């Protein structure tokens, strides 16, 4: 039987599972809903069954598994530590479960890092050595690759651009700090800022676009921006400006060859987000020349993370293989 690497990308709403070969080609992919109500162990059981079915169907034998999962994680011990969209997964031994089931090496990293790796190897980051990946989605995540390696830092906490503070007097974030970038420019906070302004009775098309105040989302704001609604445009400008400050600070620290922007909000908005960022970011960076600031859209859409998980699996396999070979 031919050898396969396995990638798993765990999200709050869906889980993607992919098989690849050692040349880096993706052979099969399957998406499953994240049924949080059945409990973490049952979810991993159904993911394991899906992997077994896919392996049998393609007559493949697994050699390693790479997993991307929302933070916080204890990467060294292979544990999920109650991420905000998977609260009940606390001290959950995800690595041990897959290792016991498939008897292969298993590696875990956070989902922003796997997305960064996916873009670095297969997407917009190809050809560079140093990149910052930013995901603008429900929250804001980030991954930093330096000289071809992901930067983990202490407690694997590096790259958390969403929790860099851009407004010290700002509102409290889930993480406990005040004024994190995520509290302004993430999907849920774009919606929150719009709802607060609408609640004050300000006139806006958004009142007609959403059935009720509670149903105003980032998508509503963006639809209204496209129709030139002045309140929505104001909220969007602020979203872009603070994102530009956060990205600018990361450029001042790392001076990457490219900053790659992914995530649901970025995919849905495209140039509406990228054009202002290209214009604004250089204003917040003084030591890197403006013509060396390279802001690119992610190329792999929702699949950056699963590709990165496959890359991690392959690296783990090769590392183990080389250790045995010596
Ligand atoms: P996750 O955060 O679970 O990884 P996504 O990356 O898909 O999910 O991001 C979800 C976010 O994208 C939500 O905040 C949602 O409101 C926002 N979003 C989805 N569609 C649009 C759209 N058309 N315009 C603006 N924002 C959108
Ligand atoms: Zn925070």
Short mmCIF file of C-alpha atoms and ligand atoms in Angstrom, two decimals:
data_model
loop_
_atom_site.label_atom_id
_atom_site.label_comp_id
_atom_site.label_asym_id
_atom_site.label_seq_id
_atom_site.Cartn_x
_atom_site.Cartn_y
_atom_site.Cartn_z
CA UNK A 1 0.00 0.00 0.00
CA UNK A 2 1.17 3.52 -0.79
CA UNK A 3 1.97 5.91 2.05
CA UNK A 4 -0.23 8.90 2.86
CA UNK A 5 0.09 11.89 5.10
CA UNK A 6 -3.06 13.11 6.85
CA UNK A 7 -4.03 16.75 7.49
CA UNK A 8 -6.82 17.85 9.82
CA UNK A 9 -8.08 21.43 10.12
CA UNK A 10 -10.40 21.89 13.08
CA UNK A 11 -12.74 24.87 13.18
CA UNK A 12 -15.64 25.88 15.37
CA UNK A 13 -18.15 25.04 12.63
CA UNK A 14 -16.41 22.56 10.33
CA UNK A 15 -13.53 20.13 10.26
CA UNK A 16 -11.61 19.42 7.06
CA UNK A 17 -9.69 16.17 6.63
CA UNK A 18 -7.27 15.64 3.75
CA UNK A 19 -4.94 12.92 2.52
CA UNK A 20 -1.79 13.77 0.63
CA UNK A 21 1.17 11.93 -0.82
CA UNK A 22 4.78 12.58 0.09
CA UNK A 23 5.30 14.71 -3.02
CA UNK A 24 2.88 17.18 -1.49
CA UNK A 25 -0.15 16.50 -3.68
CA UNK A 26 -3.55 16.54 -2.03
CA UNK A 27 -5.28 13.25 -2.87
CA UNK A 28 -8.64 13.60 -1.14
CA UNK A 29 -10.51 15.99 1.10
CA UNK A 30 -13.66 15.70 3.18
CA UNK A 31 -15.50 18.28 5.30
CA UNK A 32 -17.42 17.32 8.44
CA UNK A 33 -19.54 19.56 10.69
CA UNK A 34 -18.04 20.21 14.15
CA UNK A 35 -20.79 18.69 16.26
CA UNK A 36 -19.81 20.31 19.53
CA UNK A 37 -22.99 18.97 21.19
CA UNK A 38 -21.79 15.33 20.97
CA UNK A 39 -18.60 16.09 22.90
CA UNK A 40 -14.94 16.25 21.93
CA UNK A 41 -14.27 12.49 22.12
CA UNK A 42 -17.21 11.67 19.84
CA UNK A 43 -16.10 14.36 17.35
CA UNK A 44 -12.60 12.86 17.19
CA UNK A 45 -14.15 9.40 16.79
CA UNK A 46 -16.11 10.54 13.73
CA UNK A 47 -13.04 12.31 12.28
CA UNK A 48 -11.03 9.09 12.80
CA UNK A 49 -13.70 7.05 11.06
CA UNK A 50 -13.70 9.47 8.13
CA UNK A 51 -9.91 9.15 7.86
CA UNK A 52 -10.14 5.35 7.94
CA UNK A 53 -12.78 5.36 5.19
CA UNK A 54 -10.73 7.70 3.02
CA UNK A 55 -7.58 5.62 3.51
CA UNK A 56 -9.44 2.41 2.63
CA UNK A 57 -11.08 3.99 -0.42
CA UNK A 58 -7.71 5.10 -1.82
CA UNK A 59 -5.83 2.00 -0.57
CA UNK A 60 -3.38 4.09 1.44
CA UNK A 61 -1.60 3.65 4.74
CA UNK A 62 -1.01 6.69 7.00
CA UNK A 63 2.54 7.67 8.01
CA UNK A 64 1.91 10.88 9.96
CA UNK A 65 -0.83 13.32 10.94
CA UNK A 66 -0.74 17.15 11.11
CA UNK A 67 -3.49 19.02 12.96
CA UNK A 68 -4.44 22.70 12.94
CA UNK A 69 -6.74 23.77 15.77
CA UNK A 70 -7.89 27.07 17.30
CA UNK A 71 -5.67 28.41 20.12
CA UNK A 72 -4.96 28.23 23.00
CA UNK A 73 -3.13 24.92 22.75
CA UNK A 74 -0.46 23.17 24.75
CA UNK A 75 1.54 22.09 21.72
CA UNK A 76 4.25 20.22 23.63
CA UNK A 77 1.72 18.04 25.42
CA UNK A 78 -0.67 17.86 22.50
CA UNK A 79 -3.62 19.42 24.32
CA UNK A 80 -6.46 21.74 23.28
CA UNK A 81 -7.00 24.34 26.04
CA UNK A 82 -10.59 25.57 25.70
CA UNK A 83 -10.59 27.83 22.63
CA UNK A 84 -13.42 30.38 22.55
CA UNK A 85 -15.40 28.49 19.88
CA UNK A 86 -14.69 25.06 21.42
CA UNK A 87 -15.01 25.95 25.12
CA UNK A 88 -15.65 22.39 26.32
CA UNK A 89 -12.41 21.13 24.73
CA UNK A 90 -10.36 21.82 27.82
CA UNK A 91 -7.12 19.94 28.45
CA UNK A 92 -8.30 17.73 25.62
CA UNK A 93 -5.59 15.24 24.53
CA UNK A 94 -6.11 15.48 20.78
CA UNK A 95 -2.60 14.37 19.80
CA UNK A 96 -2.63 11.28 22.04
CA UNK A 97 -6.01 10.17 20.69
CA UNK A 98 -4.91 10.23 17.04
CA UNK A 99 -1.52 8.70 17.89
CA UNK A 100 -3.17 5.79 19.71
CA UNK A 101 -5.69 5.27 16.95
CA UNK A 102 -3.33 5.37 13.94
CA UNK A 103 0.02 4.56 15.56
CA UNK A 104 1.87 7.30 13.66
CA UNK A 105 3.56 10.55 14.74
CA UNK A 106 1.08 13.40 15.21
CA UNK A 107 1.87 17.12 15.27
CA UNK A 108 -0.38 19.96 16.45
CA UNK A 109 -0.25 23.70 15.73
CA UNK A 110 -2.69 26.56 15.91
CA UNK A 111 -4.94 27.19 12.94
CA UNK A 112 -3.43 30.58 12.05
CA UNK A 113 0.03 28.98 11.93
CA UNK A 114 -1.14 26.11 9.72
CA UNK A 115 -2.83 28.65 7.41
CA UNK A 116 0.43 30.65 7.30
CA UNK A 117 2.36 27.48 6.42
CA UNK A 118 -0.18 26.55 3.74
CA UNK A 119 0.12 29.98 2.10
CA UNK A 120 3.91 29.90 2.47
CA UNK A 121 4.32 26.56 0.70
CA UNK A 122 1.39 26.53 -1.76
CA UNK A 123 -0.12 30.01 -1.90
CA UNK A 124 0.71 33.71 -1.90
CA UNK A 125 3.87 33.19 0.18
CA UNK A 126 5.68 31.03 -2.38
CA UNK A 127 9.20 32.25 -3.06
CA UNK A 128 9.55 34.30 0.12
CA UNK A 129 11.47 33.42 3.30
CA UNK A 130 9.78 35.75 5.79
CA UNK A 131 6.04 36.35 5.86
CA UNK A 132 3.34 37.53 8.23
CA UNK A 133 -0.05 35.89 7.68
CA UNK A 134 -3.12 37.64 9.06
CA UNK A 135 -6.58 36.15 9.17
CA UNK A 136 -9.48 38.57 9.45
CA UNK A 137 -12.39 36.32 10.32
CA UNK A 138 -14.66 35.96 13.36
CA UNK A 139 -11.56 36.99 15.30
CA UNK A 140 -8.13 38.09 14.08
CA UNK A 141 -5.27 35.59 14.03
CA UNK A 142 -1.73 35.65 12.80
CA UNK A 143 1.25 33.49 11.95
CA UNK A 144 4.86 34.53 11.45
CA UNK A 145 7.31 32.59 9.29
CA UNK A 146 10.97 33.52 9.61
CA UNK A 147 13.60 31.92 7.42
CA UNK A 148 11.08 29.30 6.39
CA UNK A 149 10.12 28.28 9.93
CA UNK A 150 7.05 29.19 11.91
CA UNK A 151 7.88 31.34 14.94
CA UNK A 152 6.31 29.82 18.06
CA UNK A 153 7.89 31.78 20.90
CA UNK A 154 7.15 31.22 24.58
CA UNK A 155 3.99 29.13 25.09
CA UNK A 156 3.64 29.09 21.29
CA UNK A 157 2.03 32.51 21.69
CA UNK A 158 3.88 34.34 18.89
CA UNK A 159 2.02 35.94 16.01
CA UNK A 160 -1.13 36.89 17.91
CA UNK A 161 -1.64 40.07 15.95
CA UNK A 162 -5.32 40.15 16.96
CA UNK A 163 -4.28 40.73 20.55
CA UNK A 164 -1.82 43.51 19.91
CA UNK A 165 -3.20 46.62 21.57
CA UNK A 166 -4.12 49.44 19.24
CA UNK A 167 -6.46 51.38 21.56
CA UNK A 168 -5.38 51.22 25.23
CA UNK A 169 -8.59 52.86 26.42
CA UNK A 170 -10.67 50.53 24.28
CA UNK A 171 -13.14 47.84 25.26
CA UNK A 172 -12.30 44.58 27.01
CA UNK A 173 -11.28 41.68 24.75
CA UNK A 174 -12.02 37.97 25.35
CA UNK A 175 -8.34 37.59 26.23
CA UNK A 176 -8.60 39.98 29.19
CA UNK A 177 -6.74 42.95 27.67
CA UNK A 178 -8.33 46.21 26.55
CA UNK A 179 -8.32 47.59 23.02
CA UNK A 180 -6.90 44.59 21.16
CA UNK A 181 -7.03 44.89 17.35
CA UNK A 182 -9.59 42.09 17.43
CA UNK A 183 -12.00 44.28 19.45
CA UNK A 184 -12.25 46.66 16.48
CA UNK A 185 -11.52 44.99 13.16
CA UNK A 186 -12.69 41.37 13.52
CA UNK A 187 -15.96 40.15 12.01
CA UNK A 188 -17.90 40.08 15.28
CA UNK A 189 -16.63 43.49 16.37
CA UNK A 190 -17.33 45.13 13.01
CA UNK A 191 -20.91 43.97 13.59
CA UNK A 192 -20.92 45.10 17.24
CA UNK A 193 -19.71 48.60 16.35
CA UNK A 194 -22.39 48.89 13.67
CA UNK A 195 -25.13 47.73 16.04
CA UNK A 196 -24.07 50.22 18.70
CA UNK A 197 -24.25 53.11 16.27
CA UNK A 198 -27.63 51.93 14.94
CA UNK A 199 -28.96 51.56 18.47
CA UNK A 200 -28.18 55.25 18.96
CA UNK A 201 -30.70 55.94 16.23
CA UNK A 202 -28.26 56.89 13.48
CA UNK A 203 -29.72 56.73 9.99
CA UNK A 204 -28.32 54.00 7.75
CA UNK A 205 -29.20 51.60 4.97
CA UNK A 206 -28.18 48.85 7.38
CA UNK A 207 -31.57 49.26 9.07
CA UNK A 208 -33.20 48.04 5.84
CA UNK A 209 -30.57 45.43 4.95
CA UNK A 210 -30.98 43.49 8.20
CA UNK A 211 -34.31 42.21 9.54
CA UNK A 212 -33.45 43.39 13.04
CA UNK A 213 -30.60 45.00 14.95
CA UNK A 214 -29.47 41.58 16.20
CA UNK A 215 -29.11 40.38 12.63
CA UNK A 216 -26.64 43.07 11.61
CA UNK A 217 -23.37 41.27 10.75
CA UNK A 218 -20.08 42.21 9.13
CA UNK A 219 -21.73 41.21 5.86
CA UNK A 220 -24.50 43.79 6.39
CA UNK A 221 -21.88 46.48 6.98
CA UNK A 222 -20.01 45.51 3.81
CA UNK A 223 -23.19 45.45 1.72
CA UNK A 224 -23.99 48.97 2.93
CA UNK A 225 -20.42 50.13 2.22
CA UNK A 226 -20.83 48.93 -1.36
CA UNK A 227 -23.93 51.14 -1.58
CA UNK A 228 -22.03 54.12 -0.16
CA UNK A 229 -23.93 54.30 3.10
CA UNK A 230 -22.11 56.95 5.13
CA UNK A 231 -22.33 55.25 8.55
CA UNK A 232 -21.17 51.91 7.13
CA UNK A 233 -18.33 53.65 5.28
CA UNK A 234 -17.26 55.30 8.53
CA UNK A 235 -17.23 51.92 10.32
CA UNK A 236 -15.34 50.29 7.47
CA UNK A 237 -12.74 53.10 7.33
CA UNK A 238 -12.10 52.63 11.05
CA UNK A 239 -11.84 48.85 10.55
CA UNK A 240 -9.19 49.34 7.84
CA UNK A 241 -7.32 52.05 9.73
CA UNK A 242 -6.85 49.96 12.87
CA UNK A 243 -5.98 46.90 10.84
CA UNK A 244 -3.37 49.00 9.06
CA UNK A 245 -1.93 50.08 12.44
CA UNK A 246 -1.68 46.44 13.58
CA UNK A 247 -0.16 45.29 10.30
CA UNK A 248 2.18 48.29 10.23
CA UNK A 249 3.46 47.43 13.72
CA UNK A 250 4.13 43.85 12.64
CA UNK A 251 6.10 45.17 9.64
CA UNK A 252 8.13 47.48 11.90
CA UNK A 253 9.03 44.48 14.07
CA UNK A 254 9.65 41.82 11.46
CA UNK A 255 10.14 43.55 8.11
CA UNK A 256 8.65 40.60 6.22
CA UNK A 257 8.85 40.25 2.45
CA UNK A 258 5.06 39.92 2.36
CA UNK A 259 2.02 40.29 4.56
CA UNK A 260 -0.68 37.87 3.43
CA UNK A 261 -4.29 38.57 4.34
CA UNK A 262 -6.83 35.75 4.60
CA UNK A 263 -9.96 34.87 6.58
CA UNK A 264 -13.69 35.14 5.90
CA UNK A 265 -13.89 38.94 6.05
CA UNK A 266 -10.90 39.33 3.71
CA UNK A 267 -12.17 36.71 1.21
CA UNK A 268 -15.59 38.30 1.08
CA UNK A 269 -14.34 41.85 0.61
CA UNK A 270 -11.21 41.57 -1.56
CA UNK A 271 -10.06 44.95 -2.81
CA UNK A 272 -12.49 46.76 -0.53
CA UNK A 273 -10.11 45.76 2.27
CA UNK A 274 -6.82 45.42 0.40
CA UNK A 275 -6.83 48.76 -1.40
CA UNK A 276 -7.16 50.85 1.81
CA UNK A 277 -4.58 48.63 3.53
CA UNK A 278 -2.07 49.17 0.73
CA UNK A 279 -2.67 52.89 1.03
CA UNK A 280 -2.70 53.14 4.84
CA UNK A 281 -0.08 50.65 6.05
CA UNK A 282 2.93 52.64 4.71
CA UNK A 283 1.74 55.61 6.80
CA UNK A 284 2.31 53.58 9.94
CA UNK A 285 5.73 52.23 8.99
CA UNK A 286 8.82 54.43 8.88
CA UNK A 287 11.80 52.07 8.71
CA UNK A 288 10.74 49.87 5.80
CA UNK A 289 10.48 51.75 2.48
CA UNK A 290 6.90 51.94 1.17
CA UNK A 291 7.84 50.20 -2.09
CA UNK A 292 9.10 47.20 -0.09
CA UNK A 293 5.79 46.78 1.72
CA UNK A 294 4.00 43.94 0.03
CA UNK A 295 0.39 43.24 1.02
CA UNK A 296 -1.15 40.25 -0.74
CA UNK A 297 -4.44 38.37 -0.58
CA UNK A 298 -4.25 34.73 0.52
CA UNK A 299 -4.54 32.42 -2.49
CA UNK A 300 -5.92 29.21 -1.06
CA UNK A 301 -9.26 30.51 0.24
CA UNK A 302 -10.62 28.33 3.02
CA UNK A 303 -8.01 25.65 2.29
CA UNK A 304 -4.85 27.41 3.55
CA UNK A 305 -5.14 25.61 6.90
CA UNK A 306 -5.61 22.10 5.54
CA UNK A 307 -2.65 22.51 3.18
CA UNK A 308 -0.55 23.70 6.12
CA UNK A 309 -1.62 20.69 8.19
CA UNK A 310 -0.43 18.42 5.36
CA UNK A 311 2.92 20.24 5.26
CA UNK A 312 3.33 19.73 9.01
CA UNK A 313 2.48 16.04 8.65
CA UNK A 314 5.05 15.62 5.90
CA UNK A 315 7.76 17.43 7.90
CA UNK A 316 7.06 15.25 10.92
CA UNK A 317 7.27 12.12 8.85
CA UNK A 318 10.57 13.16 7.25
CA UNK A 319 12.04 14.20 10.60
CA UNK A 320 11.16 10.84 12.13
CA UNK A 321 12.34 8.95 9.09
CA UNK A 322 15.68 10.77 9.14
CA UNK A 323 16.09 10.07 12.86
CA UNK A 324 15.49 6.37 12.29
CA UNK A 325 17.80 6.36 9.29
CA UNK A 326 20.81 7.75 11.17
P1 LIG B 1 -13.97 31.46 11.15
O1 LIG B 1 -13.75 32.72 11.92
O2 LIG B 1 -14.90 30.51 11.85
O3 LIG B 1 -12.69 30.84 10.69
P2 LIG B 1 -14.49 32.77 8.58
O4 LIG B 1 -13.04 32.89 8.29
O5 LIG B 1 -15.40 32.31 7.50
O6 LIG B 1 -14.81 31.87 9.83
O7 LIG B 1 -14.97 34.25 9.03
C1 LIG B 1 -16.26 34.48 9.48
C2 LIG B 1 -16.48 35.99 9.51
O8 LIG B 1 -16.58 36.48 8.17
C3 LIG B 1 -17.77 36.37 10.23
O9 LIG B 1 -17.51 37.41 11.15
C4 LIG B 1 -18.67 36.85 9.09
O10 LIG B 1 -19.53 37.88 9.54
C5 LIG B 1 -17.67 37.38 8.09
N1 LIG B 1 -18.24 37.38 6.74
C6 LIG B 1 -18.78 36.33 6.08
N2 LIG B 1 -19.27 36.73 4.87
C7 LIG B 1 -19.02 38.06 4.77
C8 LIG B 1 -19.26 39.05 3.78
N3 LIG B 1 -19.89 38.76 2.63
N4 LIG B 1 -18.85 40.31 4.02
C9 LIG B 1 -18.21 40.61 5.18
N5 LIG B 1 -17.98 39.73 6.18
C10 LIG B 1 -18.36 38.48 5.96
ZN1 LIG B 2 -7.26 40.32 23.05
#
